[in-house]
PDB file of C-alpha atoms in Angstrom:
ATOM      1  CA  GLU X   1     -13.547 -11.826  11.223  1.00 82.00           C
ATOM      2  CA  ASP X   2     -10.209  -9.875  11.628  1.00 87.00           C
ATOM      3  CA  LYS X   3     -10.294  -6.575   9.677  1.00 92.00           C
ATOM      4  CA  VAL X   4      -7.555  -4.097   8.822  1.00 95.00           C
ATOM      5  CA  VAL X   5      -8.474  -0.793   7.239  1.00 96.00           C
ATOM      6  CA  GLN X   6      -6.165   1.701   5.612  1.00 97.00           C
ATOM      7  CA  SER X   7      -6.675   5.289   4.655  1.00 96.00           C
ATOM      8  CA  PRO X   8      -6.484   7.027   2.443  1.00 96.00           C
ATOM      9  CA  LEU X   9      -6.725   4.608  -0.426  1.00 95.00           C
ATOM     10  CA  SER X  10      -4.487   6.659  -2.529  1.00 96.00           C
ATOM     11  CA  LEU X  11      -2.684   9.933  -2.204  1.00 96.00           C
ATOM     12  CA  VAL X  12      -0.609  12.247  -4.505  1.00 97.00           C
ATOM     13  CA  VAL X  13       1.960  14.651  -3.000  1.00 97.00           C
ATOM     14  CA  HIS X  14       4.794  16.828  -4.174  1.00 97.00           C
ATOM     15  CA  GLU X  15       8.328  16.083  -3.264  1.00 97.00           C
ATOM     16  CA  GLY X  16       9.268  17.462   0.061  1.00 97.00           C
ATOM     17  CA  ASP X  17       5.753  17.136   1.553  1.00 97.00           C
ATOM     18  CA  THR X  18       5.125  15.178   4.682  1.00 98.00           C
ATOM     19  CA  VAL X  19       2.521  12.408   4.591  1.00 98.00           C
ATOM     20  CA  THR X  20       0.657  10.402   7.285  1.00 98.00           C
ATOM     21  CA  LEU X  21      -0.776   7.154   6.403  1.00 98.00           C
ATOM     22  CA  ASN X  22      -3.378   5.505   8.622  1.00 98.00           C
ATOM     23  CA  CYS X  23      -4.063   2.014   9.678  1.00 98.00           C
ATOM     24  CA  SER X  24      -6.905   0.789  11.973  1.00 97.00           C
ATOM     25  CA  TYR X  25      -7.555  -2.781  13.068  1.00 96.00           C
ATOM     26  CA  GLU X  26     -10.271  -4.952  14.672  1.00 94.00           C
ATOM     27  CA  VAL X  27      -8.700  -8.364  15.306  1.00 91.00           C
ATOM     28  CA  THR X  28      -8.828 -11.034  17.885  1.00 89.00           C
ATOM     29  CA  ASN X  29      -5.775 -11.906  19.814  1.00 89.00           C
ATOM     30  CA  PHE X  30      -3.685  -9.042  18.592  1.00 91.00           C
ATOM     31  CA  ARG X  31       0.101  -9.336  18.709  1.00 91.00           C
ATOM     32  CA  SER X  32       1.767  -6.815  16.522  1.00 93.00           C
ATOM     33  CA  LEU X  33       1.304  -4.284  13.689  1.00 95.00           C
ATOM     34  CA  LEU X  34       3.488  -4.454  10.702  1.00 95.00           C
ATOM     35  CA  TRP X  35       4.203  -1.898   7.851  1.00 97.00           C
ATOM     36  CA  TYR X  36       5.414  -2.971   4.490  1.00 95.00           C
ATOM     37  CA  LYS X  37       6.328  -0.964   1.298  1.00 96.00           C
ATOM     38  CA  GLN X  38       5.317  -2.718  -1.965  1.00 92.00           C
ATOM     39  CA  GLU X  39       6.669  -1.435  -5.282  1.00 89.00           C
ATOM     40  CA  LYS X  40       6.443  -3.563  -8.442  1.00 79.00           C
ATOM     41  CA  LYS X  41       7.212  -6.839  -6.660  1.00 79.00           C
ATOM     42  CA  ALA X  42       6.724  -8.237  -3.205  1.00 80.00           C
ATOM     43  CA  PRO X  43       6.424  -6.153   0.122  1.00 88.00           C
ATOM     44  CA  THR X  44       9.576  -5.113   1.861  1.00 91.00           C
ATOM     45  CA  PHE X  45       9.409  -4.971   5.541  1.00 91.00           C
ATOM     46  CA  LEU X  46       9.550  -1.517   7.273  1.00 95.00           C
ATOM     47  CA  PHE X  47       8.454  -1.668  10.857  1.00 94.00           C
ATOM     48  CA  MET X  48       7.054  -4.119  13.406  1.00 93.00           C
ATOM     49  CA  LEU X  49       5.212  -2.393  16.324  1.00 95.00           C
ATOM     50  CA  THR X  50       4.151  -4.346  19.452  1.00 93.00           C
ATOM     51  CA  SER X  51       4.066  -1.646  22.317  1.00 90.00           C
ATOM     52  CA  SER X  52       1.860   1.306  22.336  1.00 91.00           C
ATOM     53  CA  GLY X  53       3.207   4.815  22.190  1.00 91.00           C
ATOM     54  CA  ILE X  54       6.777   3.878  21.161  1.00 91.00           C
ATOM     55  CA  GLU X  55       7.821   5.462  17.972  1.00 94.00           C
ATOM     56  CA  LYS X  56      10.006   3.534  15.610  1.00 95.00           C
ATOM     57  CA  LYS X  57      12.158   5.431  13.177  1.00 96.00           C
ATOM     58  CA  SER X  58      14.129   4.615  10.032  1.00 95.00           C
ATOM     59  CA  GLY X  59      15.546   7.610   8.275  1.00 97.00           C
ATOM     60  CA  ARG X  60      12.527   9.718   7.048  1.00 98.00           C
ATOM     61  CA  LEU X  61      10.067   7.183   8.046  1.00 98.00           C
ATOM     62  CA  SER X  62       8.481   6.668  11.431  1.00 98.00           C
ATOM     63  CA  SER X  63       5.597   4.866  12.796  1.00 98.00           C
ATOM     64  CA  ILE X  64       3.711   4.508  16.102  1.00 97.00           C
ATOM     65  CA  LEU X  65       1.039   2.252  17.472  1.00 96.00           C
ATOM     66  CA  ASP X  66      -2.024   3.105  19.801  1.00 96.00           C
ATOM     67  CA  LYS X  67      -3.343  -0.097  21.120  1.00 92.00           C
ATOM     68  CA  LYS X  68      -6.134   1.636  23.087  1.00 94.00           C
ATOM     69  CA  GLU X  69      -7.657   3.204  19.907  1.00 94.00           C
ATOM     70  CA  LEU X  70      -6.476   0.348  17.706  1.00 95.00           C
ATOM     71  CA  PHE X  71      -4.620   2.161  15.152  1.00 95.00           C
ATOM     72  CA  SER X  72      -1.230   2.964  13.816  1.00 97.00           C
ATOM     73  CA  ILE X  73       0.258   5.717  11.616  1.00 98.00           C
ATOM     74  CA  LEU X  74       3.129   5.757   9.133  1.00 98.00           C
ATOM     75  CA  ASN X  75       4.843   9.153   8.664  1.00 98.00           C
ATOM     76  CA  ILE X  76       7.071   9.996   5.694  1.00 98.00           C
ATOM     77  CA  THR X  77       8.957  13.365   5.943  1.00 98.00           C
ATOM     78  CA  ALA X  78      10.645  15.149   3.021  1.00 98.00           C
ATOM     79  CA  THR X  79       9.086  12.787   0.547  1.00 98.00           C
ATOM     80  CA  GLN X  80      10.950  11.697  -2.644  1.00 97.00           C
ATOM     81  CA  THR X  81       9.837  10.199  -5.831  1.00 97.00           C
ATOM     82  CA  GLY X  82      11.366   7.008  -4.715  1.00 96.00           C
ATOM     83  CA  ASP X  83       8.792   6.811  -1.866  1.00 97.00           C
ATOM     84  CA  SER X  84       6.029   6.225  -4.440  1.00 97.00           C
ATOM     85  CA  ALA X  85       4.802   2.749  -3.713  1.00 96.00           C
ATOM     86  CA  VAL X  86       1.796   0.920  -2.060  1.00 95.00           C
ATOM     87  CA  TYR X  87       2.207   0.981   1.670  1.00 97.00           C
ATOM     88  CA  LEU X  88       0.593  -2.009   3.443  1.00 95.00           C
ATOM     89  CA  CYS X  89      -0.171  -2.487   7.123  1.00 96.00           C
ATOM     90  CA  ALA X  90      -0.912  -5.798   8.594  1.00 95.00           C
ATOM     91  CA  SER X  91      -1.935  -7.158  11.980  1.00 94.00           C
ATOM     92  CA  LEU X  92      -0.052 -10.223  13.458  1.00 90.00           C
ATOM     93  CA  THR X  93      -2.551 -12.358  15.451  1.00 85.00           C
ATOM     94  CA  GLY X  94      -2.889 -15.581  17.139  1.00 76.00           C
ATOM     95  CA  GLY X  95       0.152 -17.794  17.696  1.00 71.00           C
ATOM     96  CA  GLY X  96       2.224 -15.168  15.855  1.00 64.00           C
ATOM     97  CA  ASN X  97       1.872 -16.623  12.411  1.00 75.00           C
ATOM     98  CA  LYS X  98      -1.146 -15.142  10.746  1.00 82.00           C
ATOM     99  CA  LEU X  99      -0.896 -11.666   8.997  1.00 88.00           C
ATOM    100  CA  THR X 100      -3.919  -9.962   7.936  1.00 90.00           C
ATOM    101  CA  PHE X 101      -3.281  -7.186   5.508  1.00 92.00           C
ATOM    102  CA  GLY X 102      -5.124  -3.987   4.854  1.00 93.00           C
ATOM    103  CA  THR X 103      -5.880  -2.976   1.243  1.00 89.00           C
ATOM    104  CA  GLY X 104      -2.975  -0.625   1.219  1.00 93.00           C
ATOM    105  CA  THR X 105      -2.433   3.093   0.474  1.00 96.00           C
ATOM    106  CA  GLN X 106      -1.081   3.981  -2.957  1.00 96.00           C
ATOM    107  CA  LEU X 107       1.308   6.937  -2.530  1.00 97.00           C
ATOM    108  CA  LYS X 108       2.521   8.868  -5.584  1.00 97.00           C
ATOM    109  CA  VAL X 109       5.170  11.497  -5.016  1.00 97.00           C
ATOM    110  CA  GLU X 110       5.463  14.009  -7.931  1.00 97.00           C
ATOM    111  CA  LEU X 111       8.241  16.453  -8.698  1.00 93.00           C
TER     112      LEU X 111
ATOM    113  CA  GLY O   1      18.518  -8.306   6.457  1.00 65.00           C
ATOM    114  CA  ALA O   2      16.636 -11.455   5.864  1.00 81.00           C
ATOM    115  CA  VAL O   3      16.545 -12.533   2.167  1.00 89.00           C
ATOM    116  CA  VAL O   4      13.960 -14.787   0.643  1.00 93.00           C
ATOM    117  CA  SER O   5      14.046 -15.770  -3.047  1.00 94.00           C
ATOM    118  CA  GLN O   6      11.470 -17.284  -5.290  1.00 96.00           C
ATOM    119  CA  HIS O   7      11.800 -19.205  -8.424  1.00 96.00           C
ATOM    120  CA  PRO O   8      10.546 -18.676 -11.116  1.00 96.00           C
ATOM    121  CA  SER O   9       9.780 -15.107 -11.178  1.00 95.00           C
ATOM    122  CA  ARG O  10       7.480 -15.551 -14.106  1.00 96.00           C
ATOM    123  CA  VAL O  11       5.792 -18.656 -15.715  1.00 97.00           C
ATOM    124  CA  ILE O  12       3.333 -19.210 -18.434  1.00 96.00           C
ATOM    125  CA  CYS O  13       1.767 -22.522 -18.620  1.00 95.00           C
ATOM    126  CA  LYS O  14      -1.040 -24.174 -20.543  1.00 96.00           C
ATOM    127  CA  SER O  15      -4.403 -25.019 -18.909  1.00 96.00           C
ATOM    128  CA  GLY O  16      -4.343 -28.449 -17.292  1.00 96.00           C
ATOM    129  CA  THR O  17      -0.672 -28.590 -16.537  1.00 97.00           C
ATOM    130  CA  SER O  18       0.940 -28.267 -13.119  1.00 97.00           C
ATOM    131  CA  VAL O  19       3.499 -25.578 -12.126  1.00 97.00           C
ATOM    132  CA  LYS O  20       5.903 -25.667  -9.137  1.00 97.00           C
ATOM    133  CA  ILE O  21       7.123 -22.561  -7.395  1.00 97.00           C
ATOM    134  CA  GLU O  22      10.058 -22.579  -5.077  1.00 97.00           C
ATOM    135  CA  CYS O  23      10.551 -20.294  -1.986  1.00 96.00           C
ATOM    136  CA  ARG O  24      13.913 -20.157  -0.223  1.00 94.00           C
ATOM    137  CA  SER O  25      15.229 -18.363   2.852  1.00 92.00           C
ATOM    138  CA  LEU O  26      18.780 -17.656   1.845  1.00 91.00           C
ATOM    139  CA  ASP O  27      20.374 -16.458   5.155  1.00 86.00           C
ATOM    140  CA  PHE O  28      18.271 -17.824   7.856  1.00 86.00           C
ATOM    141  CA  GLN O  29      16.361 -20.878   8.752  1.00 86.00           C
ATOM    142  CA  ALA O  30      12.483 -20.695   8.540  1.00 86.00           C
ATOM    143  CA  THR O  31      10.427 -23.384  10.256  1.00 86.00           C
ATOM    144  CA  THR O  32       7.428 -21.503   9.072  1.00 91.00           C
ATOM    145  CA  MET O  33       6.795 -20.207   5.619  1.00 94.00           C
ATOM    146  CA  PHE O  34       3.543 -18.763   4.049  1.00 94.00           C
ATOM    147  CA  TRP O  35       2.064 -18.612   0.653  1.00 96.00           C
ATOM    148  CA  TYR O  36      -0.129 -15.702  -0.467  1.00 94.00           C
ATOM    149  CA  ARG O  37      -1.755 -14.651  -3.775  1.00 94.00           C
ATOM    150  CA  GLN O  38      -2.413 -11.225  -4.956  1.00 90.00           C
ATOM    151  CA  PHE O  39      -4.801 -10.021  -7.519  1.00 87.00           C
ATOM    152  CA  PRO O  40      -4.208  -6.719  -9.357  1.00 83.00           C
ATOM    153  CA  LYS O  41      -4.858  -3.735  -7.131  1.00 79.00           C
ATOM    154  CA  GLN O  42      -5.812  -5.926  -4.377  1.00 84.00           C
ATOM    155  CA  SER O  43      -4.013  -6.839  -1.049  1.00 85.00           C
ATOM    156  CA  LEU O  44      -2.307 -10.016  -0.067  1.00 88.00           C
ATOM    157  CA  MET O  45      -4.513 -12.995   0.683  1.00 90.00           C
ATOM    158  CA  LEU O  46      -2.996 -15.723   2.749  1.00 91.00           C
ATOM    159  CA  MET O  47      -3.508 -19.182   1.117  1.00 94.00           C
ATOM    160  CA  ALA O  48      -1.671 -21.395   3.537  1.00 94.00           C
ATOM    161  CA  THR O  49       0.971 -21.778   6.180  1.00 92.00           C
ATOM    162  CA  SER O  50       3.747 -24.175   5.580  1.00 90.00           C
ATOM    163  CA  ASN O  51       5.601 -25.806   8.440  1.00 87.00           C
ATOM    164  CA  GLU O  52       8.743 -27.666   8.082  1.00 86.00           C
ATOM    165  CA  GLY O  53       8.303 -31.405   8.440  1.00 84.00           C
ATOM    166  CA  SER O  54       4.568 -31.326   8.790  1.00 85.00           C
ATOM    167  CA  LYS O  55       1.421 -30.749   6.760  1.00 88.00           C
ATOM    168  CA  ALA O  56       0.481 -27.298   5.620  1.00 92.00           C
ATOM    169  CA  THR O  57      -2.396 -25.442   7.100  1.00 92.00           C
ATOM    170  CA  TYR O  58      -4.854 -24.020   4.437  1.00 94.00           C
ATOM    171  CA  GLU O  59      -7.072 -20.940   4.816  1.00 92.00           C
ATOM    172  CA  GLN O  60     -10.747 -21.381   4.269  1.00 90.00           C
ATOM    173  CA  GLY O  61     -11.641 -21.655   0.644  1.00 92.00           C
ATOM    174  CA  VAL O  62      -8.222 -22.724  -0.490  1.00 94.00           C
ATOM    175  CA  GLU O  63      -8.266 -26.194  -2.096  1.00 94.00           C
ATOM    176  CA  LYS O  64      -5.436 -28.301  -0.589  1.00 92.00           C
ATOM    177  CA  ASP O  65      -5.484 -30.849  -3.375  1.00 94.00           C
ATOM    178  CA  LYS O  66      -5.005 -28.097  -6.010  1.00 95.00           C
ATOM    179  CA  PHE O  67      -2.311 -26.061  -4.139  1.00 96.00           C
ATOM    180  CA  LEU O  68       0.122 -28.604  -2.978  1.00 96.00           C
ATOM    181  CA  ILE O  69       2.586 -27.340  -0.365  1.00 94.00           C
ATOM    182  CA  ASN O  70       5.792 -29.173   0.661  1.00 91.00           C
ATOM    183  CA  HIS O  71       8.272 -27.888   3.219  1.00 89.00           C
ATOM    184  CA  ALA O  72      10.837 -30.402   3.209  1.00 82.00           C
ATOM    185  CA  SER O  73      13.648 -28.426   4.837  1.00 88.00           C
ATOM    186  CA  LEU O  74      14.220 -25.317   6.955  1.00 88.00           C
ATOM    187  CA  THR O  75      15.080 -23.157   3.916  1.00 91.00           C
ATOM    188  CA  LEU O  76      12.837 -24.484   1.155  1.00 93.00           C
ATOM    189  CA  SER O  77       8.971 -24.560   0.684  1.00 94.00           C
ATOM    190  CA  THR O  78       7.292 -25.354  -2.627  1.00 95.00           C
ATOM    191  CA  LEU O  79       3.887 -24.631  -3.893  1.00 97.00           C
ATOM    192  CA  THR O  80       2.591 -26.678  -6.778  1.00 97.00           C
ATOM    193  CA  VAL O  81      -0.405 -25.448  -8.578  1.00 97.00           C
ATOM    194  CA  THR O  82      -2.006 -28.670 -10.139  1.00 96.00           C
ATOM    195  CA  SER O  83      -4.145 -28.768 -13.272  1.00 96.00           C
ATOM    196  CA  ALA O  84      -3.879 -25.059 -13.525  1.00 96.00           C
ATOM    197  CA  HIS O  85      -6.716 -23.047 -15.120  1.00 95.00           C
ATOM    198  CA  PRO O  86      -6.821 -19.421 -16.231  1.00 95.00           C
ATOM    199  CA  GLU O  87      -8.530 -18.310 -13.120  1.00 94.00           C
ATOM    200  CA  ASP O  88      -5.423 -19.439 -11.182  1.00 95.00           C
ATOM    201  CA  SER O  89      -3.420 -16.763 -13.026  1.00 95.00           C
ATOM    202  CA  SER O  90      -2.159 -14.375 -10.166  1.00 95.00           C
ATOM    203  CA  PHE O  91       0.953 -13.062  -8.373  1.00 94.00           C
ATOM    204  CA  TYR O  92       1.967 -15.687  -5.812  1.00 96.00           C
ATOM    205  CA  ILE O  93       4.184 -14.529  -3.073  1.00 95.00           C
ATOM    206  CA  CYS O  94       5.819 -16.493  -0.273  1.00 95.00           C
ATOM    207  CA  SER O  95       7.206 -15.339   3.068  1.00 94.00           C
ATOM    208  CA  ALA O  96       9.395 -16.733   5.760  1.00 93.00           C
ATOM    209  CA  ARG O  97       8.802 -16.187   9.445  1.00 90.00           C
ATOM    210  CA  GLY O  98      11.624 -14.323  11.179  1.00 85.00           C
ATOM    211  CA  PRO O  99      12.620 -14.610  14.850  1.00 82.00           C
ATOM    212  CA  ALA O 100      10.174 -12.036  16.087  1.00 81.00           C
ATOM    213  CA  ALA O 101       7.326 -13.331  14.021  1.00 82.00           C
ATOM    214  CA  GLU O 102       7.863 -10.806  11.353  1.00 85.00           C
ATOM    215  CA  GLN O 103       7.628 -11.979   7.749  1.00 89.00           C
ATOM    216  CA  TYR O 104      10.100 -11.429   4.983  1.00 92.00           C
ATOM    217  CA  PHE O 105       8.635 -11.823   1.530  1.00 93.00           C
ATOM    218  CA  GLY O 106      10.094 -13.188  -1.573  1.00 94.00           C
ATOM    219  CA  PRO O 107       9.946 -11.314  -4.830  1.00 92.00           C
ATOM    220  CA  GLY O 108       6.844 -13.125  -6.043  1.00 94.00           C
ATOM    221  CA  THR O 109       5.950 -15.387  -9.060  1.00 96.00           C
ATOM    222  CA  ARG O 110       3.649 -14.067 -11.789  1.00 95.00           C
ATOM    223  CA  LEU O 111       1.792 -17.066 -13.074  1.00 96.00           C
ATOM    224  CA  THR O 112      -0.229 -16.909 -16.292  1.00 96.00           C
ATOM    225  CA  VAL O 113      -2.272 -19.834 -17.346  1.00 96.00           C
ATOM    226  CA  THR O 114      -3.405 -19.836 -21.068  1.00 96.00           C
TER     227      THR O 114
END
């Protein structure tokens, strides 16, 4: 059974801190690893990682994939209260259709 | 970016009635759409994969006669919850498959069955 595990489950930081969120996966026929941000409604797409060792960056967010060790990290620098959300990672497997989600990391950024 | 809409955003229905939820890709064509449900404080669970012009593929444990899926066009998929019961109350989210197999999610539909 495909499995995606995220850690920590929850995290509280102060504005300006840097955070690192972890995602490990054990899946068959892995294709890509995706990160999403979920606030009150449905997830919004952040990154899709397919190649190992290549960092993807968007503003204060960045992410990298290690296909040998089967994990990915999502970094957020200079955190702001607007970064408070659940961050989900998901593995894309098989014919490129199925996403298996982790349970998410609940991030709270306080003033 | 790719935009996916869902309608309605919130619906309350009585036990035994049916509810239809629409999912539309607004600025791209999606041959494949997905339906998920999410319980409070849990992650998204895939219910079914909806392919335009063909039958949906359901995940194990999901009753296809209860959750009817129709994907009649490249921009619209519908999920009908038939004979709804209180245990069907949940957050239903659709997504549309993008060109690189990434998925773009709709805003979700909160279903409450009384």
